[in-house]
GROMACS .gro file of N, CA, C and O in nm:
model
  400
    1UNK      N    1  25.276  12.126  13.731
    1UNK     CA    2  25.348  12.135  13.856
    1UNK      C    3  25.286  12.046  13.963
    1UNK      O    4  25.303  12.096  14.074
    2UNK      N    5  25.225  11.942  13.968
    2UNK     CA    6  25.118  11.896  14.030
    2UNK      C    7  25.181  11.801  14.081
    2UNK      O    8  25.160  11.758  14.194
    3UNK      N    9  25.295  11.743  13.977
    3UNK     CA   10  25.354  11.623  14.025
    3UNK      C   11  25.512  11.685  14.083
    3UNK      O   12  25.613  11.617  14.064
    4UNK      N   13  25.516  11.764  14.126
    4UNK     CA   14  25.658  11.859  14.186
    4UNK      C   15  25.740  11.710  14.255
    4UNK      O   16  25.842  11.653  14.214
    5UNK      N   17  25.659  11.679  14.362
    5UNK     CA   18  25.771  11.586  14.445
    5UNK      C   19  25.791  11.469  14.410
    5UNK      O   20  25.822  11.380  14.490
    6UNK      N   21  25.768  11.443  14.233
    6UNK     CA   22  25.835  11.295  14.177
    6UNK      C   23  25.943  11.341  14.058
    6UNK      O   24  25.965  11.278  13.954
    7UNK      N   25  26.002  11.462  14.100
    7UNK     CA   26  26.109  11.511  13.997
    7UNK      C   27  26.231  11.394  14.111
    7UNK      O   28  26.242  11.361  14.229
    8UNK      N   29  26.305  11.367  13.971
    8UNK     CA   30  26.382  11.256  14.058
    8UNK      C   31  26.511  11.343  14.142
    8UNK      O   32  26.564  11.455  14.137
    9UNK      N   33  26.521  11.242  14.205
    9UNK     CA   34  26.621  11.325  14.327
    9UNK      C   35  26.705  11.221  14.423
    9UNK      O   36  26.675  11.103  14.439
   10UNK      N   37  26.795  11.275  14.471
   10UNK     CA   38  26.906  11.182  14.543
   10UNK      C   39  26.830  11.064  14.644
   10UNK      O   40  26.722  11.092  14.696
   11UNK      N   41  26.866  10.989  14.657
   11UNK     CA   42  26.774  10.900  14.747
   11UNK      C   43  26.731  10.930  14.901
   11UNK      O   44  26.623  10.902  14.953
   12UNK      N   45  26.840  10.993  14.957
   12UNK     CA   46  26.810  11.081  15.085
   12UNK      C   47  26.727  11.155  15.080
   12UNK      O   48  26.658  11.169  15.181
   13UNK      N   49  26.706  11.213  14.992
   13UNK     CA   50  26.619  11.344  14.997
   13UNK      C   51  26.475  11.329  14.970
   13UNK      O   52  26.413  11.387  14.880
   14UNK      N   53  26.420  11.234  15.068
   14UNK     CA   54  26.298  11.192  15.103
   14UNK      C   55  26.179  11.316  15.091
   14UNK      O   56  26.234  11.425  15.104
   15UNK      N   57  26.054  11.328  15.073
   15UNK     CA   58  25.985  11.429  15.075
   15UNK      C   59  25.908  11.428  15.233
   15UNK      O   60  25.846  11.335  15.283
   16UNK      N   61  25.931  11.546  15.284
   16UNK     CA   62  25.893  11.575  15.452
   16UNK      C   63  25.826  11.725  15.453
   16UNK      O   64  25.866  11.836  15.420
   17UNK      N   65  25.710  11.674  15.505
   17UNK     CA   66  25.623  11.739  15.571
   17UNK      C   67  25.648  11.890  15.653
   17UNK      O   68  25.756  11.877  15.711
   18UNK      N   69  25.605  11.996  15.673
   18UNK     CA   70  25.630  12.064  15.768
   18UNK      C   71  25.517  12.182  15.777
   18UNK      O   72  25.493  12.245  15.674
   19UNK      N   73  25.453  12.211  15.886
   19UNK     CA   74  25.339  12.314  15.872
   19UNK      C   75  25.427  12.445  15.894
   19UNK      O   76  25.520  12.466  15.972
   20UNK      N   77  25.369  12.523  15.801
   20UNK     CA   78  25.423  12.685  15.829
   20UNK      C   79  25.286  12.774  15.798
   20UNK      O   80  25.188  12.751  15.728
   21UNK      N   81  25.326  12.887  15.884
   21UNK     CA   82  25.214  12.979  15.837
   21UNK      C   83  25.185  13.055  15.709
   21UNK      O   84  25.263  13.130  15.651
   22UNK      N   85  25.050  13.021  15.671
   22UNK     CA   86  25.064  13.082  15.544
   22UNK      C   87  24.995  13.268  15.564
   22UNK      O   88  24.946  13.316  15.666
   23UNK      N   89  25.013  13.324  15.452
   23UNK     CA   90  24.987  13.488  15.429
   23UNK      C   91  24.824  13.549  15.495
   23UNK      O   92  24.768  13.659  15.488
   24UNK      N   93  24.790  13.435  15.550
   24UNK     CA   94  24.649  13.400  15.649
   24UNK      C   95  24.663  13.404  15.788
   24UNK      O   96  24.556  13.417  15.847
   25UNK      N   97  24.772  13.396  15.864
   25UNK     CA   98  24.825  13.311  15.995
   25UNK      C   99  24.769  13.208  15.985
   25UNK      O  100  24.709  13.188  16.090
   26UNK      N  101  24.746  13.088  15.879
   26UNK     CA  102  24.655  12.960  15.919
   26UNK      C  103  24.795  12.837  15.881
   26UNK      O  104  24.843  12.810  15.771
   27UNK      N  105  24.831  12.785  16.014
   27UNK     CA  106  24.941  12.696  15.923
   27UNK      C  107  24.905  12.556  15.853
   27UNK      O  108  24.815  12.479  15.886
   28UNK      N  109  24.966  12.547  15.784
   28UNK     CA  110  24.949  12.466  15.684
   28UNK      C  111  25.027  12.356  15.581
   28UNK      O  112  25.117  12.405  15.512
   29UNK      N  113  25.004  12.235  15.568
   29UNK     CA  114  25.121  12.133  15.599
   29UNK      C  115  25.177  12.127  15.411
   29UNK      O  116  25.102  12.086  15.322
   30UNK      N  117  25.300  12.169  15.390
   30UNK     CA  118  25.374  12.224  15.270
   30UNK      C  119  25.466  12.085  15.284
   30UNK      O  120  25.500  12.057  15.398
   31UNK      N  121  25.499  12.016  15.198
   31UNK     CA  122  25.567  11.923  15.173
   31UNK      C  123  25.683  11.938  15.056
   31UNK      O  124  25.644  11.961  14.942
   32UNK      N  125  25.802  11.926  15.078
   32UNK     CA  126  25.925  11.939  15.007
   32UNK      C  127  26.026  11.808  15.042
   32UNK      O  128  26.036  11.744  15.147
   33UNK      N  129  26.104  11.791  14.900
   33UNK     CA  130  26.199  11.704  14.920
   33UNK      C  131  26.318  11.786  15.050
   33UNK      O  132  26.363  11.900  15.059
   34UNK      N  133  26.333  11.670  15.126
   34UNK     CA  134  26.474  11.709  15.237
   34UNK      C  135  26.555  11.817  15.173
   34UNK      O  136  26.569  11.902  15.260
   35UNK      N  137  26.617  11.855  15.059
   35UNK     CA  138  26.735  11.912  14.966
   35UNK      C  139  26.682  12.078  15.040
   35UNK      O  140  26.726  12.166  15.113
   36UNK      N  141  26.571  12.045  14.971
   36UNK     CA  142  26.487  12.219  15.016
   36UNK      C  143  26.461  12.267  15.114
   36UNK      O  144  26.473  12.389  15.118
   37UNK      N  145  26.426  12.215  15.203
   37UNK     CA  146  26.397  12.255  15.374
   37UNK      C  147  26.551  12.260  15.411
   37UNK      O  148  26.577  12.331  15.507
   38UNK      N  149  26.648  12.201  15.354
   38UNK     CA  150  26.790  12.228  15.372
   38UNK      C  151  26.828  12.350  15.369
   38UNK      O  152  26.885  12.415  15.457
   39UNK      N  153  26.788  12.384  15.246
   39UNK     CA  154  26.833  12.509  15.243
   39UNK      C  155  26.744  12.600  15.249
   39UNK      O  156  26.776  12.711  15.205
   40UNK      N  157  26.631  12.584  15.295
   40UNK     CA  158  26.509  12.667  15.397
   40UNK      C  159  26.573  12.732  15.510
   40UNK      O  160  26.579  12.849  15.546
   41UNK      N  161  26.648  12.546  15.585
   41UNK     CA  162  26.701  12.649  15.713
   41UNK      C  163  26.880  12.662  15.727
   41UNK      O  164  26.951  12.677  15.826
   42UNK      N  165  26.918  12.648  15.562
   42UNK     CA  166  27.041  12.724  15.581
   42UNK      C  167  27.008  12.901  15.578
   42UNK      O  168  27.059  12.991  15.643
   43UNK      N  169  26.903  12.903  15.475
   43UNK     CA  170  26.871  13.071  15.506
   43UNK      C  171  26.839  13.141  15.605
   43UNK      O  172  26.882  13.254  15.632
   44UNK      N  173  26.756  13.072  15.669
   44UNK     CA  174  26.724  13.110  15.794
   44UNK      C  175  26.817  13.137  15.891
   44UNK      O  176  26.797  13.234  15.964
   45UNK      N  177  26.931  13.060  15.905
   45UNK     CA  178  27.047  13.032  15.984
   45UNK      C  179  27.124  13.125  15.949
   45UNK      O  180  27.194  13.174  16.037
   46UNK      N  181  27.137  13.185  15.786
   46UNK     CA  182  27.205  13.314  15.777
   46UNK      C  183  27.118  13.469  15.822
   46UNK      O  184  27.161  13.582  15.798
   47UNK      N  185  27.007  13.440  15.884
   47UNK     CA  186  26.940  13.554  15.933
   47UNK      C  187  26.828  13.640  15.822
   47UNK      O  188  26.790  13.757  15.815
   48UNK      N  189  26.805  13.542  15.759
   48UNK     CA  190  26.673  13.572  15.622
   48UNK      C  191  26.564  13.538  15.723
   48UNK      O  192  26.574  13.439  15.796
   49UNK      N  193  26.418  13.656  15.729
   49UNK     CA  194  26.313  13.603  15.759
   49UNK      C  195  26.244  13.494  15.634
   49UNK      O  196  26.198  13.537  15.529
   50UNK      N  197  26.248  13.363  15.668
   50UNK     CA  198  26.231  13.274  15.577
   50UNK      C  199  26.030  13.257  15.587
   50UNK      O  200  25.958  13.236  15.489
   51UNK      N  201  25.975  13.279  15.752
   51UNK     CA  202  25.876  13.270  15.747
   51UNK      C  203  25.768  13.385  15.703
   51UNK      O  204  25.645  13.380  15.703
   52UNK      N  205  25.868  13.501  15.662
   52UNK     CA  206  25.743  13.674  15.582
   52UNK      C  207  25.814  13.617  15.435
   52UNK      O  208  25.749  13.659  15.339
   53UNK      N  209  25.910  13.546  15.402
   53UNK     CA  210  25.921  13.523  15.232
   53UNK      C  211  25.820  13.437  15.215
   53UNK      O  212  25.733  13.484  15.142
   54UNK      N  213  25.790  13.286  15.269
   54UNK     CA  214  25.700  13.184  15.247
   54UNK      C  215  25.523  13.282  15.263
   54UNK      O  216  25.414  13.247  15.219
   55UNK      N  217  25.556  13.401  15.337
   55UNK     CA  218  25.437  13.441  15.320
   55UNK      C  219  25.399  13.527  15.183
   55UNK      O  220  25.292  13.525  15.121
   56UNK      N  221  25.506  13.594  15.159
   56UNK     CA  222  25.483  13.646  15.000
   56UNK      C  223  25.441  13.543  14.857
   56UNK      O  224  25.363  13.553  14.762
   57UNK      N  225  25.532  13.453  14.900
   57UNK     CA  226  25.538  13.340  14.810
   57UNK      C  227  25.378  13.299  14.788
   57UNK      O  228  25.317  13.286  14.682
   58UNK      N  229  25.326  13.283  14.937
   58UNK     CA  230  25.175  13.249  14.905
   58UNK      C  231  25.100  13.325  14.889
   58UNK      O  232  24.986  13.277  14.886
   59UNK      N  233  25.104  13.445  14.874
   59UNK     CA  234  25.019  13.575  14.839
   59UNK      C  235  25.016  13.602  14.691
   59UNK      O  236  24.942  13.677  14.629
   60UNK      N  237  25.141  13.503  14.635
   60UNK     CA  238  25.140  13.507  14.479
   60UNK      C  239  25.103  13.412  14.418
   60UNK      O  240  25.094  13.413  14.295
   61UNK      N  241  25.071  13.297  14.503
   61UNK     CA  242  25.067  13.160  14.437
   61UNK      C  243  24.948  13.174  14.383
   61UNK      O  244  24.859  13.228  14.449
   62UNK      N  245  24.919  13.116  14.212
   62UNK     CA  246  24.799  13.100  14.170
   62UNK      C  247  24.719  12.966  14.239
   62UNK      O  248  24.761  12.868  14.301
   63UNK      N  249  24.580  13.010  14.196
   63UNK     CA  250  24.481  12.874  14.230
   63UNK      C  251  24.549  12.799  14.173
   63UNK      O  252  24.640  12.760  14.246
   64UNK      N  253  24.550  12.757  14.074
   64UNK     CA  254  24.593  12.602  14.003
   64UNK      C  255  24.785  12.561  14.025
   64UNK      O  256  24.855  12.485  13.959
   65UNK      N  257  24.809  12.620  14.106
   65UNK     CA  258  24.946  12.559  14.118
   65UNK      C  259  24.937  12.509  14.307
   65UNK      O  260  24.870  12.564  14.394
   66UNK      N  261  25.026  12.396  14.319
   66UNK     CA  262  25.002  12.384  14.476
   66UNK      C  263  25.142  12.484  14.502
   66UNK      O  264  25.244  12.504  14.436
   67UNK      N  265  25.092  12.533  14.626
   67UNK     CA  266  25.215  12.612  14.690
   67UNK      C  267  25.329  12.501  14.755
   67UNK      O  268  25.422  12.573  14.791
   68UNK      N  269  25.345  12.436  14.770
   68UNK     CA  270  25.456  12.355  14.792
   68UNK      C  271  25.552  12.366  14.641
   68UNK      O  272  25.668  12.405  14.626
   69UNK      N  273  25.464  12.321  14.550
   69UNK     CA  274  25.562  12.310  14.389
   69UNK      C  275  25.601  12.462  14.407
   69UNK      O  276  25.723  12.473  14.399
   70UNK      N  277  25.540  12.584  14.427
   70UNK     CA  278  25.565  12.690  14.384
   70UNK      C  279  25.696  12.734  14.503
   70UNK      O  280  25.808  12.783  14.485
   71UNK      N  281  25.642  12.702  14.595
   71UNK     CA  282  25.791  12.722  14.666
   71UNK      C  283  25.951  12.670  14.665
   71UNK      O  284  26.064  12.715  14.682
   72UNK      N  285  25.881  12.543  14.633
   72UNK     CA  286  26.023  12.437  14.598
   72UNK      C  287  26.115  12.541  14.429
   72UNK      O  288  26.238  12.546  14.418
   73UNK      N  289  26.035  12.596  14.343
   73UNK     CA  290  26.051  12.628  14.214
   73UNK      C  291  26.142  12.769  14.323
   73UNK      O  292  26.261  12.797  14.310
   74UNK      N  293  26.074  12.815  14.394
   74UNK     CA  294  26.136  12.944  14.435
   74UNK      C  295  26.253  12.938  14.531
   74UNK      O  296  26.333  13.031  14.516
   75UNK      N  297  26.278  12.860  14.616
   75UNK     CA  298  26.363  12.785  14.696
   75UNK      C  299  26.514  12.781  14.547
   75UNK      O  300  26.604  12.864  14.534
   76UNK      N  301  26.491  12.664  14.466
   76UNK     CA  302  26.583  12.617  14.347
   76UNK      C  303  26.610  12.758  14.287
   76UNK      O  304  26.717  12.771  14.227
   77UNK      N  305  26.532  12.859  14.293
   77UNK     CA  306  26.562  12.991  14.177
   77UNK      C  307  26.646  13.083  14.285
   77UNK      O  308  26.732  13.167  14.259
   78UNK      N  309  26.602  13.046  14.400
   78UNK     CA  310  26.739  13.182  14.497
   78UNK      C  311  26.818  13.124  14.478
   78UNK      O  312  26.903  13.176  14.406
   79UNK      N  313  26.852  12.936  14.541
   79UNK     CA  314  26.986  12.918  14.561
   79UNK      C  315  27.070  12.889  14.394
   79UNK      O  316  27.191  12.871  14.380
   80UNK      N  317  26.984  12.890  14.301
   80UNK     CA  318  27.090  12.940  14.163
   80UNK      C  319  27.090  13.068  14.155
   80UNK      O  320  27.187  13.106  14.089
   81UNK      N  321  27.004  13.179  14.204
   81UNK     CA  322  27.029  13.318  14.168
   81UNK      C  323  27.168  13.339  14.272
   81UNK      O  324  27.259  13.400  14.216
   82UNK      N  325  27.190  13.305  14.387
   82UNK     CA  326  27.277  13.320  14.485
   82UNK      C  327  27.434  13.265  14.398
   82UNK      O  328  27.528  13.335  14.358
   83UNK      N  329  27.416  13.127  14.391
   83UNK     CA  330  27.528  13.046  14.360
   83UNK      C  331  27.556  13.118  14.201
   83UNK      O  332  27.642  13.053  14.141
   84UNK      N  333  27.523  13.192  14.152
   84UNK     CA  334  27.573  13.253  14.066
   84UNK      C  335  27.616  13.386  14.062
   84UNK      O  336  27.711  13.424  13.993
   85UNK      N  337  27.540  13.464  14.141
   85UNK     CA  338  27.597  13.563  14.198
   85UNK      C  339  27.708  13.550  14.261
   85UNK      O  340  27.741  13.665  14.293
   86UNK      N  341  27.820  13.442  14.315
   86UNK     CA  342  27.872  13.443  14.424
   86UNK      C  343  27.846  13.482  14.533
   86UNK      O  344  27.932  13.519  14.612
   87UNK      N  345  27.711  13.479  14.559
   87UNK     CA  346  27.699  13.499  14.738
   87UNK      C  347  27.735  13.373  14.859
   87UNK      O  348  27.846  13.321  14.840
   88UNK      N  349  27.688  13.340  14.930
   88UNK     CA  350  27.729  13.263  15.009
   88UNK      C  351  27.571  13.207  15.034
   88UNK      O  352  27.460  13.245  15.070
   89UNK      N  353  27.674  13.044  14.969
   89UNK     CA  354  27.550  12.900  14.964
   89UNK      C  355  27.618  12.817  15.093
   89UNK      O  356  27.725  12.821  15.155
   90UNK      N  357  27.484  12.732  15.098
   90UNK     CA  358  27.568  12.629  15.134
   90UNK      C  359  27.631  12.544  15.051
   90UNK      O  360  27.626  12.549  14.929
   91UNK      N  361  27.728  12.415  15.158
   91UNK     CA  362  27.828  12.361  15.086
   91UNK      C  363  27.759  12.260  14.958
   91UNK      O  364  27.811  12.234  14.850
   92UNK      N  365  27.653  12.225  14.999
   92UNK     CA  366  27.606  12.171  14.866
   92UNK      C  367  27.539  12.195  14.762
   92UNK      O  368  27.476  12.114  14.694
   93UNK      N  369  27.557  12.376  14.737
   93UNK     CA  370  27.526  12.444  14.607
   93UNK      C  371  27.656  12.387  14.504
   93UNK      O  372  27.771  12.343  14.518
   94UNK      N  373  27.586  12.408  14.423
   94UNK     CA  374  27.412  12.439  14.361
   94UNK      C  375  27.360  12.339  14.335
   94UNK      O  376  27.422  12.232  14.334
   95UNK      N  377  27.245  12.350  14.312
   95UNK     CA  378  27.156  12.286  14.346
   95UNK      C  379  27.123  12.202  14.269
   95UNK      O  380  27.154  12.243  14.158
   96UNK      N  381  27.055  12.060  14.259
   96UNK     CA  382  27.019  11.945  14.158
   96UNK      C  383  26.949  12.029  13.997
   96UNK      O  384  26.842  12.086  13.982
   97UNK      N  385  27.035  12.010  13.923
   97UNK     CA  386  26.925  12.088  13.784
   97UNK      C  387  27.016  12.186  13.735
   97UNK      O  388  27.029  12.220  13.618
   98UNK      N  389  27.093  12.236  13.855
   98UNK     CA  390  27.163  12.368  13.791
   98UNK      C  391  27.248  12.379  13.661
   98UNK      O  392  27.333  12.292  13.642
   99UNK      N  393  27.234  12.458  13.588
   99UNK     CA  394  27.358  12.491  13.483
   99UNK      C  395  27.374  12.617  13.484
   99UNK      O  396  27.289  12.688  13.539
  100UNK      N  397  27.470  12.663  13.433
  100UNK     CA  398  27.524  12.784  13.413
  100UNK      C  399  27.448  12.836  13.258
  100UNK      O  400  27.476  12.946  13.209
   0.00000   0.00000   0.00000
């Protein structure tokens, strides 16, 4: 998982930076392709605390994985657990990778 942000991907979807707090209050700079912080703050925008999930997320992350890969992996697993559920995605679910 080391090499997370050279899985290939649309050309827009540049990899960007963003500090959030981790399960420490210490923030800390998590890097994701554009696609994912997309739908970071489409969740957010539907009223998900996105910043106590990113804190669970890192309370689980092992040593040897970076928490950016582990979030991006968890990010891609809601919006296919969602887009299959029929819940409400955004318009550009689902997501790069998906199959049924």
């Amino acid at each position: 998982m080391e090499d997370y942000l050279k899985a290939p991907m649309h050309p827009d979807y540049e990899p960007i930076g963003r500090m959030l707090e981790n399960c420490l209050g210490v923030k800390e700079l998590i890097v994701l392709h554009a696609n994912y912080w997309d739908f970071y703050d489409w969740m957010e925008d539907e009223g998900y605390d996105m910043a106590a999930w990113f804190k669970l997320i890192d309370q689980e992350c092992p040593a040897n994985i970076p928490l950016g890969g582990l979030l991006m992996s968890r990010l891609w697993d809601l919006e296919c657990d969602r887009y299959r559920a029929g819940l409400p995605c955004p318009a550009s679910s689902p997501p790069f990778g998906y199959e049924e």
